[in-house]
Coordinates of C-alpha atoms and ligand atoms in Angstrom, one line a residue:
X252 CA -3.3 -4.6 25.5
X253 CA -1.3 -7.5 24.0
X254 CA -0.5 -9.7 26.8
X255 CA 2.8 -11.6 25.8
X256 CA 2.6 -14.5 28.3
X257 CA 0.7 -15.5 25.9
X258 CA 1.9 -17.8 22.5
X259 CA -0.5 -17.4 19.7
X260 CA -0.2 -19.5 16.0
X261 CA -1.5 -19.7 13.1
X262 CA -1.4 -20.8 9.5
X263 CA 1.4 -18.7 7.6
X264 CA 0.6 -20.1 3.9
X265 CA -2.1 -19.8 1.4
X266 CA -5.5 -21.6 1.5
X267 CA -5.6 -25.3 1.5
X268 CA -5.5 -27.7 0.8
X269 CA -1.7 -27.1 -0.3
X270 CA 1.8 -28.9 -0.6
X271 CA 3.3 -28.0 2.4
X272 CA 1.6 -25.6 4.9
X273 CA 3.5 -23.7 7.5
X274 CA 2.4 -22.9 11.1
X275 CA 4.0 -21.0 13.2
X276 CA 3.9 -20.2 16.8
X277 CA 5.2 -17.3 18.8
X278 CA 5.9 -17.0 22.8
X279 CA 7.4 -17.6 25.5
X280 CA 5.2 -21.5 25.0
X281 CA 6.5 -21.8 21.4
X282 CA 9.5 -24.5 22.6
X283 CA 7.7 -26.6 24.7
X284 CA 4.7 -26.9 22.3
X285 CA 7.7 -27.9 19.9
X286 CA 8.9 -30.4 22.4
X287 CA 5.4 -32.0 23.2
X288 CA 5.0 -32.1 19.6
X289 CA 8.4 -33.8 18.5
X290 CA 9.7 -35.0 22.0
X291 CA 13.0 -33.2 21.8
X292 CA 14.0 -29.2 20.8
X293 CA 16.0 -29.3 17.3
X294 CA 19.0 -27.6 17.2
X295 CA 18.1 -24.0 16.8
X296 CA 17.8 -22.6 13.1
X297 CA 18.0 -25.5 11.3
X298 CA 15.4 -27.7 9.1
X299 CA 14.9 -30.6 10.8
X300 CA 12.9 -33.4 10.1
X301 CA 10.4 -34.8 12.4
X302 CA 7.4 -37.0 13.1
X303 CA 5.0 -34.9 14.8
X304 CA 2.7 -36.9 18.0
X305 CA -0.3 -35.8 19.6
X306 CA -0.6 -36.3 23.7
X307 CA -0.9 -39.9 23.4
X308 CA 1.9 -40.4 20.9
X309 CA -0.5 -41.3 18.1
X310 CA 1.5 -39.8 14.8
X311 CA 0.2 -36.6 13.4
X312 CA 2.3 -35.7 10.1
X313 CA 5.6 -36.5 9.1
X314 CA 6.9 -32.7 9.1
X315 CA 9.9 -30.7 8.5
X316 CA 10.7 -27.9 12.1
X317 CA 12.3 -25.2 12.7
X318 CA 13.5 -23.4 16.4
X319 CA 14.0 -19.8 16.8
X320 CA 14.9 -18.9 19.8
X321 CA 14.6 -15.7 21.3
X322 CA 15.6 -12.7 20.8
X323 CA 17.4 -14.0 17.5
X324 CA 14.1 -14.3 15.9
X325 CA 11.7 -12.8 13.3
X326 CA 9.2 -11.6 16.4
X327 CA 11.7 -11.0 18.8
X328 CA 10.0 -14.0 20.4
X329 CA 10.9 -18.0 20.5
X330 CA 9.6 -19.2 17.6
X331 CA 8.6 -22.6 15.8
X332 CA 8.1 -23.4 12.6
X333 CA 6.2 -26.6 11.7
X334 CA 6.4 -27.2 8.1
X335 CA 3.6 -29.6 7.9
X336 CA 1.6 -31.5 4.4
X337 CA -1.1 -29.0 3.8
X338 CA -4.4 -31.2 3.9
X339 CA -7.4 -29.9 6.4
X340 CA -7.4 -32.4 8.5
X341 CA -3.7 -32.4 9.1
X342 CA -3.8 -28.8 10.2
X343 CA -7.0 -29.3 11.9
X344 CA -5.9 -31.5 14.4
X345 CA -2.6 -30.0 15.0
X346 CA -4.7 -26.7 15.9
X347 CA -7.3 -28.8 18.2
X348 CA -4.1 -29.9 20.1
X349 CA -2.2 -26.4 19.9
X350 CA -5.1 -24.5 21.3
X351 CA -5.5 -27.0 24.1
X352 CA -2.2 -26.2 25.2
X353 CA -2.4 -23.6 28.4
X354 CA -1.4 -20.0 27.2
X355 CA -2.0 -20.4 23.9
X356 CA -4.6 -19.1 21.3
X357 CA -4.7 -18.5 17.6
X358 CA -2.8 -15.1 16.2
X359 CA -5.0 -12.0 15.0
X360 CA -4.3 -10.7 12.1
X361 CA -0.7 -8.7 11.7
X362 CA 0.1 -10.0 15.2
X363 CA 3.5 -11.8 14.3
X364 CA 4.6 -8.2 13.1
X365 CA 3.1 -6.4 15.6
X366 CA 5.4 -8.5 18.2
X367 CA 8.7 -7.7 16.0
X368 CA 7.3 -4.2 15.8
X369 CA 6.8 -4.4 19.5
X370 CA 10.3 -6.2 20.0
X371 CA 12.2 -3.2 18.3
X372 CA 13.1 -5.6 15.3
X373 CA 11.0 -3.4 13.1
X374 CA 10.0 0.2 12.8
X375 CA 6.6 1.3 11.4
X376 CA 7.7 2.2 8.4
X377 CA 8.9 -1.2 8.1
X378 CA 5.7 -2.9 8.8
X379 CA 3.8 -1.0 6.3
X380 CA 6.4 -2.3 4.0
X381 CA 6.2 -5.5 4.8
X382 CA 2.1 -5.4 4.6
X383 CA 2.9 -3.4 1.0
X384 CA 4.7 -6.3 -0.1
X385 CA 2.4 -9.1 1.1
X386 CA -0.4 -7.3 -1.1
X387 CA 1.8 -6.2 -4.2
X388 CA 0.3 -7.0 -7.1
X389 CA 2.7 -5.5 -10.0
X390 CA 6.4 -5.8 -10.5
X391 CA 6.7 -2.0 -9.5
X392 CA 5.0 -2.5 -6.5
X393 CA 6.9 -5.1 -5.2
X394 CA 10.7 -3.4 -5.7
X395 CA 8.6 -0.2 -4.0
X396 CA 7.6 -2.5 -1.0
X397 CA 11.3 -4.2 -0.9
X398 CA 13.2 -0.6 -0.6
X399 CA 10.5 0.1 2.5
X400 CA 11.1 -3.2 4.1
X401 CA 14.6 -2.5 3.7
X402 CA 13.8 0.6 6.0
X403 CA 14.9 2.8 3.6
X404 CA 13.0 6.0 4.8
X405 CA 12.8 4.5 8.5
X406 CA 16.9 5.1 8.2
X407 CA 16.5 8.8 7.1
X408 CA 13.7 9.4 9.5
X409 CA 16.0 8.0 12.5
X410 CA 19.1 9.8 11.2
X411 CA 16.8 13.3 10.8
X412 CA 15.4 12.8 14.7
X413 CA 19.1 12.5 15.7
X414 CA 20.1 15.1 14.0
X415 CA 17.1 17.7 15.4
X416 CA 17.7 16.2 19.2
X417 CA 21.4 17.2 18.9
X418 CA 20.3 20.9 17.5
X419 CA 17.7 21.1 20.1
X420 CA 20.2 20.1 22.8
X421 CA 22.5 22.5 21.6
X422 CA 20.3 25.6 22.1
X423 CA 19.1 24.3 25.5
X424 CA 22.5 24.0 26.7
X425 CA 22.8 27.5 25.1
X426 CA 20.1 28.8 27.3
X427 CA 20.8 27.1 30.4
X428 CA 24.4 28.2 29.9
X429 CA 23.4 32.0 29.7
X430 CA 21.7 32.2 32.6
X431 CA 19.7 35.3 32.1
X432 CA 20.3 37.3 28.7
X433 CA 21.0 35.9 25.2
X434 CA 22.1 32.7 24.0
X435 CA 26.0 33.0 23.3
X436 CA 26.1 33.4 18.9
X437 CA 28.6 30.5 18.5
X438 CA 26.0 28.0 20.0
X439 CA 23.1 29.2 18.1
X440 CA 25.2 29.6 14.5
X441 CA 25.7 25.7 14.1
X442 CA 22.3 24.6 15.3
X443 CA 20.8 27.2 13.1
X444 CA 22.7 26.1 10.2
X445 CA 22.2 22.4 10.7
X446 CA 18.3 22.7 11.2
X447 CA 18.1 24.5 7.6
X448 CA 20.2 21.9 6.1
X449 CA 17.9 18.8 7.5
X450 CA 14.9 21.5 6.2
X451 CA 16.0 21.1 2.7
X452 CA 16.7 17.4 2.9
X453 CA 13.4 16.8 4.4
X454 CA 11.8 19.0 1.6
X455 CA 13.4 17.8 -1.1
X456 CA 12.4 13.9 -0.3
X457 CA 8.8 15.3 0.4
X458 CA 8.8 16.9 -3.2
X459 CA 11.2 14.7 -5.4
X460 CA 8.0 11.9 -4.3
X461 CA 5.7 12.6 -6.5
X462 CA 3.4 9.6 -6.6
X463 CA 4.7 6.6 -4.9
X464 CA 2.0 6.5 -2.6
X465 CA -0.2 6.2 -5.6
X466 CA 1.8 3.3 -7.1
X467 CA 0.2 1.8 -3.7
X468 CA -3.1 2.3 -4.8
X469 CA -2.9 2.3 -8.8
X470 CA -4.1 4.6 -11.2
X471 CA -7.9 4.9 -11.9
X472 CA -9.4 5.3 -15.5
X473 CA -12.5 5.6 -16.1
X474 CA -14.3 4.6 -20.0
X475 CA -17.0 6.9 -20.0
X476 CA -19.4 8.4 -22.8
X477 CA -23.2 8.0 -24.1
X478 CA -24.8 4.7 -24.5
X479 CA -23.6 2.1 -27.0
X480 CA -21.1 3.5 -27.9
X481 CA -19.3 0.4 -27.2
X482 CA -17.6 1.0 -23.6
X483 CA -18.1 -2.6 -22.0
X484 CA -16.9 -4.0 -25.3
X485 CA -13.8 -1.9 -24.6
X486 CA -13.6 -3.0 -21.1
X487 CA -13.9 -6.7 -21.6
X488 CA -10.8 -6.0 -24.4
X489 CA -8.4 -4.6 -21.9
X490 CA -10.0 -7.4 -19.2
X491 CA -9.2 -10.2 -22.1
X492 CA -12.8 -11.4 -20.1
X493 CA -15.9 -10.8 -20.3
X494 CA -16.5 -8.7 -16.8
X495 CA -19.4 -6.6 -18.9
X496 CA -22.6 -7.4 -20.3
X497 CA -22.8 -6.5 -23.8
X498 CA -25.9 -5.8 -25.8
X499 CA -27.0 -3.6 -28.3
X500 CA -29.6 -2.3 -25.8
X501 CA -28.7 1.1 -24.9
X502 CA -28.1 1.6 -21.4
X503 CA -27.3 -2.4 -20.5
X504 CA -24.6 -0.9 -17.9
X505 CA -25.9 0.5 -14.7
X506 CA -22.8 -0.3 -12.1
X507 CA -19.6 0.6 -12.0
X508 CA -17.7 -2.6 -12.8
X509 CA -13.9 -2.6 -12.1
X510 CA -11.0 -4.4 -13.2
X511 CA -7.3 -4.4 -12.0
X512 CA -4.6 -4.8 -14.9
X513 CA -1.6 -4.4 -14.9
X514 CA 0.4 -1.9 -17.8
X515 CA 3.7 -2.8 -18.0
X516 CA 4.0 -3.3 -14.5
X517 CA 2.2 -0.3 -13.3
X518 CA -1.1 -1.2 -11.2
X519 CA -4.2 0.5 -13.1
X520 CA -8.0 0.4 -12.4
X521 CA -10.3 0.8 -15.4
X522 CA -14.1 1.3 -14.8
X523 CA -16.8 0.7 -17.0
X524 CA -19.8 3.0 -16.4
X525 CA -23.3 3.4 -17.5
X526 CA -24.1 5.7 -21.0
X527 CA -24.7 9.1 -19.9
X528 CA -28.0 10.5 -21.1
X529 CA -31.1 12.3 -20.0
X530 CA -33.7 9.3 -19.1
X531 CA -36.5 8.8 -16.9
X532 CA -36.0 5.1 -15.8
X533 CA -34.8 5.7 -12.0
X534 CA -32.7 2.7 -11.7
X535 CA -30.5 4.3 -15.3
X536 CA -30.7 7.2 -13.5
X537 CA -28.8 6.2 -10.6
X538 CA -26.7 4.4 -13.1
X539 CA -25.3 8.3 -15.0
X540 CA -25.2 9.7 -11.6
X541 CA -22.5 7.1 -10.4
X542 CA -20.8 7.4 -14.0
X543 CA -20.3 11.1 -13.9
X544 CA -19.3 10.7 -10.1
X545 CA -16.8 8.2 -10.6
X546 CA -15.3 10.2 -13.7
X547 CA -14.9 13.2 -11.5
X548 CA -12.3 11.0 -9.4
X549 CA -10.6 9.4 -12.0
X550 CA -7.4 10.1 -13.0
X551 CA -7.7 9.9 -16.9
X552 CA -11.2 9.5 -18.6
X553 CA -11.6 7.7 -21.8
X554 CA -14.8 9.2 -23.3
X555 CA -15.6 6.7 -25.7
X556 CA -18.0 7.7 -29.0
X557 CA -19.0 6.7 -32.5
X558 CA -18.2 10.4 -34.1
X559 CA -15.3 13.1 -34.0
X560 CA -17.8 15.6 -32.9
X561 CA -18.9 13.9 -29.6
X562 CA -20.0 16.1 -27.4
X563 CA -16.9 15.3 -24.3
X564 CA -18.6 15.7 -20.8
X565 CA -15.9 16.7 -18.1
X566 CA -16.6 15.7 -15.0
X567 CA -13.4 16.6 -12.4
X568 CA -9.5 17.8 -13.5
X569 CA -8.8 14.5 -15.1
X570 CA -7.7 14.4 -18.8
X571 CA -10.2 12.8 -21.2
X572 CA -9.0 11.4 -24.2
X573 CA -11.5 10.8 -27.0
X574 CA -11.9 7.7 -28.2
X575 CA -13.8 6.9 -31.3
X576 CA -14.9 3.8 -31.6
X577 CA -16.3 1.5 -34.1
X578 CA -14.4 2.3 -37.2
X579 CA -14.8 -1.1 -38.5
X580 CA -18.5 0.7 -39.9
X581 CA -16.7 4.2 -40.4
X582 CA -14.2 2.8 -42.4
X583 CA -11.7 5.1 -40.8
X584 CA -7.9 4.2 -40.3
X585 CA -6.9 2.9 -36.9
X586 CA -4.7 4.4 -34.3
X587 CA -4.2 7.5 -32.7
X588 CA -5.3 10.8 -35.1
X589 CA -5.4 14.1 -34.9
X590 CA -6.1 15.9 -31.8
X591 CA -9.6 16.7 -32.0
X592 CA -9.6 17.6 -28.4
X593 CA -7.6 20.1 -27.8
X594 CA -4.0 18.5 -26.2
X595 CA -5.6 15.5 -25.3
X596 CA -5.0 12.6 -27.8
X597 CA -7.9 11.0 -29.7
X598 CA -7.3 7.0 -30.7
X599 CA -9.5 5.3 -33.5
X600 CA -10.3 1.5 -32.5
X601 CA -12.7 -1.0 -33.0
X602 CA -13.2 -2.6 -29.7
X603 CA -15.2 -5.2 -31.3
X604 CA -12.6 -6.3 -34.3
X605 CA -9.7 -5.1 -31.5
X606 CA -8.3 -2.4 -34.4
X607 CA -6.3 0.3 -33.0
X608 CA -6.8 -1.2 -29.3
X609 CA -2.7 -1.7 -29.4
X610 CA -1.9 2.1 -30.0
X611 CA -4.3 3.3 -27.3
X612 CA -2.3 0.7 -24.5
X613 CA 0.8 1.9 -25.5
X614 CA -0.5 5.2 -24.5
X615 CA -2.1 4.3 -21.4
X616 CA 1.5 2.9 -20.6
X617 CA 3.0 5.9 -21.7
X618 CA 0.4 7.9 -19.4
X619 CA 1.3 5.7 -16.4
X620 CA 4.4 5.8 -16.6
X621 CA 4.5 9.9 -17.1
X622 CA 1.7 9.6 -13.9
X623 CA 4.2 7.9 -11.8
X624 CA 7.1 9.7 -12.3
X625 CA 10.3 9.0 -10.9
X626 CA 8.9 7.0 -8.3
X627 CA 11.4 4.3 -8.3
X628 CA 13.2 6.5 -6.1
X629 CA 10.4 7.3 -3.7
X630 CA 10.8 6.9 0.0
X631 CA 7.0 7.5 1.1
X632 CA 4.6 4.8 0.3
X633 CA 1.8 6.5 2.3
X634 CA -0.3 9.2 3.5
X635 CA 0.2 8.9 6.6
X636 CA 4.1 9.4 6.1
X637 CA 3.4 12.5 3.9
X638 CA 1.5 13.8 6.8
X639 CA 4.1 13.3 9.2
X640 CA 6.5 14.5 7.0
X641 CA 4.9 17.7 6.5
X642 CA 4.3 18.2 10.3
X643 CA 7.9 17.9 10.8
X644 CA 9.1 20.6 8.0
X645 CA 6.4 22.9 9.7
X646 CA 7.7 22.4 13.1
X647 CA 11.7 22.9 11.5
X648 CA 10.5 26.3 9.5
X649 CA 9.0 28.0 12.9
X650 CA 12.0 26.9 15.1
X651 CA 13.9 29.0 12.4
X652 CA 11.4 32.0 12.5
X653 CA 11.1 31.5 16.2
X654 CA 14.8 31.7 17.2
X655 CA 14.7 35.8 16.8
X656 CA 11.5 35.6 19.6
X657 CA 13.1 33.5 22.0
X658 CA 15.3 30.3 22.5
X659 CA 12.9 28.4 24.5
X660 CA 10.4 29.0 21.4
X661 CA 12.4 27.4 19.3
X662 CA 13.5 24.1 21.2
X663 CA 9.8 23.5 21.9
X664 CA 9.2 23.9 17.9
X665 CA 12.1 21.0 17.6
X666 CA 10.4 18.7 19.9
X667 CA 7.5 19.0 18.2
X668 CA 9.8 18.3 15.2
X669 CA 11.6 15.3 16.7
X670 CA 8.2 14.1 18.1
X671 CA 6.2 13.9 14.6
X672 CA 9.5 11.8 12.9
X673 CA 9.3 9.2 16.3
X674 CA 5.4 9.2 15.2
X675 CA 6.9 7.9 11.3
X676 CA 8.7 5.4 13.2
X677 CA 6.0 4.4 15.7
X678 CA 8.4 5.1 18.6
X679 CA 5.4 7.5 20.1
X680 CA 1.9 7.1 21.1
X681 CA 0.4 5.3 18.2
X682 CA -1.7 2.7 20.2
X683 CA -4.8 4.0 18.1
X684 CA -2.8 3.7 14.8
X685 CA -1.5 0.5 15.5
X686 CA -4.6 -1.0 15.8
X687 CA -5.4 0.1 12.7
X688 CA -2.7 -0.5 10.2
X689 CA -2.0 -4.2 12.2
X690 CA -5.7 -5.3 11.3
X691 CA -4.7 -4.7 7.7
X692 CA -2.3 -7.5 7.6
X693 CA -3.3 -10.9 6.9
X694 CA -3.4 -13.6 9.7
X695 CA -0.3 -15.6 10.2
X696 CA 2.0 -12.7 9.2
Ligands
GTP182 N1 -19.5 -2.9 -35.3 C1 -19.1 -2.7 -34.0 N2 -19.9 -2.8 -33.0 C2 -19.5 -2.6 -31.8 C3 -18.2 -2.2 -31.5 N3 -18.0 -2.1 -30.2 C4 -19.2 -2.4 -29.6 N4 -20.1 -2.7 -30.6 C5 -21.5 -3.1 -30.4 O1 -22.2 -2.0 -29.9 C6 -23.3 -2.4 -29.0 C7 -23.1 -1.8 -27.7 O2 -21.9 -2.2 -27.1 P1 -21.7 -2.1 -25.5 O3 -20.3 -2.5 -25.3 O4 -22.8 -2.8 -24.8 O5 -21.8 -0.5 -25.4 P2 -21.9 0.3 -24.0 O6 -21.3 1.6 -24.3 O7 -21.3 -0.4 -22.9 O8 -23.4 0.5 -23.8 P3 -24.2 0.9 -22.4 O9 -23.7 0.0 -21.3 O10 -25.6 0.5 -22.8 O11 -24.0 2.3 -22.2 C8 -23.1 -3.9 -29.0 O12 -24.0 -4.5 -29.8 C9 -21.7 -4.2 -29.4 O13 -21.5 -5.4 -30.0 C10 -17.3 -2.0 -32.6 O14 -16.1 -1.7 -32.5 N5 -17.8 -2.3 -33.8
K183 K1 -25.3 -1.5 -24.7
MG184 MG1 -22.0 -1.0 -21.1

């Protein structure tokens, strides 16, 4: 699929024009692009500094380069690093003369990882680390992504398919050993014993997890309630923009309009939504239908209203805290009050004069950080992990249940086992899924 002869590149910083701008090249090509480029190879691994030439010897940039050479490299690869001034024109012309070099082309994006993924320098679990940590946004997100890249759960997945191989190949030397008949007790005891142990290991990271996979994605509240009652005030507030029209017209929102913040470290999407109410404009219409659809998926709604007595939609499981708003007419004291909504909380702001706005944060926080949990010692970060996961404490219970029907039965269920952690790892056929979570990544990494 990815034919290695070949030595790709591409730009590894941000947008220019910048400082400094890396590019870096991977392949077998890597050195002798270096060497056309600077007229000599640099000792390996260290910064060197260098006046880069095109063909004719015509000075490109004065730059700073670094040689990898394989294997002892990030890709497994040789690999260069030109550390180059980060104008357009500078990187322009180094990548008219690169990709005029035979055997070399520009890098797709995740490719450089896919190679050290390919290479055996990182497992997949790794990779999605890595790609978590490129796109971390919050504090908490980025010590998640680190204790992934660090392999963390790649290390207990590897020591758990270890651990099931030498089980399974103790109850198939059990059964080539008793020919016909049973397999002898004292084989069978310790493979039992050691396949319930990794069961409750297994189950115990699947369950102490929580939400770390969500600390991925964030947390999603929704400000919903009837028109005017002052929810894109409230949402430009928590912005500190103005994302949201604001008018005393009623029904001025008709799109969802989303913000990212972040609460204390914890990544959290608030919507704001259209009024809810009965109308007979189509395009409002449309406007409720996506408000009430987007509550039902939220994890915590904000119903926002003028009066104590509002009459709270509920829309999926999510809480709904009431918030009444505009006290600065009321009159009434700011801050959280009493719960007029059964457990939920109900705050008293003015979103306008920002009254009572700090009390309902420091609940949102408080919320957040309840939603999370104790993910700072999560190991699964996705999905796709959980899934796998799962698969593999399946596979573990029926080898137990199985070993009463038959020996074979229960080896086969440990392969399958041993076959869904090598999945975790991408050590078996994932072709499909590489594809995939590789075209996530950025280009250049
Ligand atoms: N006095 C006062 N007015 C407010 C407050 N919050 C919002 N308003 C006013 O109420 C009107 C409606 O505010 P919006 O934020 O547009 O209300 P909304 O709920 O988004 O309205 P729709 O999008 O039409 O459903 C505007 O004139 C705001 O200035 C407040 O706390 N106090
Ligand atoms: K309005
Ligand atoms: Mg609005």
């Amino acid at each position: 699929m990815h034919p290695h002869d070949q030595t790709i590149f591409a730009l590894s910083s941000g947008r220019l024009p910048s400082a400094i701008a890396i590019v870096r090249l991977s392949g077998s090509h890597a050195g002798s692009a270096l060497q056309m480029l600077v007229g000599r190879l640099p000792v390996p691994r260290m910064a060197t500094r260098a006046l880069l030439r095109d063909g004719s010897g015509e000075p490109i940039d004065d730059a700073v380069v670094l040689w990898f050479p394989g294997p002892a490299s990030a890709t497994g690869e040789d690999v260069v690093e030109l550390h180059v001034h980060g104008s357009r024109a500078v990187i322009a012309t180094l990548f008219s003369l690169l990709s005029a070099m035979p055997q070399m082309r520009t890098a797709e994006p995740g490719e450089f990882t896919r190679r050290a993924f390919e290479n055996g320098k990182i497992d997949l679990t790794e990779a999605e680390g890595l790609d978590d940590l490129i796109h971390a946004d919050t504090d908490r997100q980025r010590r998640q992504a680190l204790r992934q890249l660090k392999g963390l759960l790649g290390d207990r997945a590897r020591s758990w398919r270890d651990q099931i191989i030498e089980a399974s190949a103790l109850i198939e030397a059990g059964i080539d050993f008793a020919d016909e008949g049973d397999v002898p007790a004292e084989l069978m005891a310790p493979a039992l014993a050691r396949i319930g142990q990794l069961l409750t290991e297994i189950e115990s990271v699947l369950s102490a997890q929580g939400r770390a996979e969500r600390l991925r994605d964030g947390l999603t509240v929704v400000i919903a309630g009837p028109p005017n009652a002052g929810k894109s005030t409230l949402m430009n507030q928590l912005a500190r923009r103005e994302v949201a029209i604001v008018s005393p017209h009623a029904g001025t929102t008709r799109d969802l309009i989303e913000v990212q913040l972040d609460l204390d470290g914890y990544p959290v999407t608030v919507i704001d939504t259209a009024g809810i109410r009965e109308t007979n404009d189509p395009i409002e219409q449309e406007g409720v239908r996506r408000a009430r659809d987007r509550a039902a998926q939220a994890d915590l709604v904000l119903w926002l209203a003028e009066d104590d007595q509002a009459d709270i939609e509920r829309q999926g499981e999510a809480p709904v805290w009431l918030v009444r708003n505009k006290i600065d007419l009321s009159g009434d004291r700011e801050g959280d009050c009493p719960s007029s909504s059964g457990d939920n909380p109900a705050f008293h702001i003015s979103a306008r004069s920002g009254a009572g706005l700090a009390q309902l944060l420091e609940a949102l926080v408080g919320f957040a950080r309840d939603y999370f949990g104790s993910i700072e010692s999560g190991l699964i970060t996705r999905e796709r992990q959980r899934t796998l996961l799962d698969q593999t404490t399946a596979a573990l219970r029926r080898s137990i249940s199985a070993i009463d029907l038959g020996e074979e039965l229960a080896a086969e269920e440990l392969r399958i086992a041993a076959l869904a952690l090598g999945r975790l790892l991408g050590r078996v056929d994932v072709e499909d899924l590489l594809d995939v979570i590789f075209r996530e990544f950025c280009i250049g990494k």
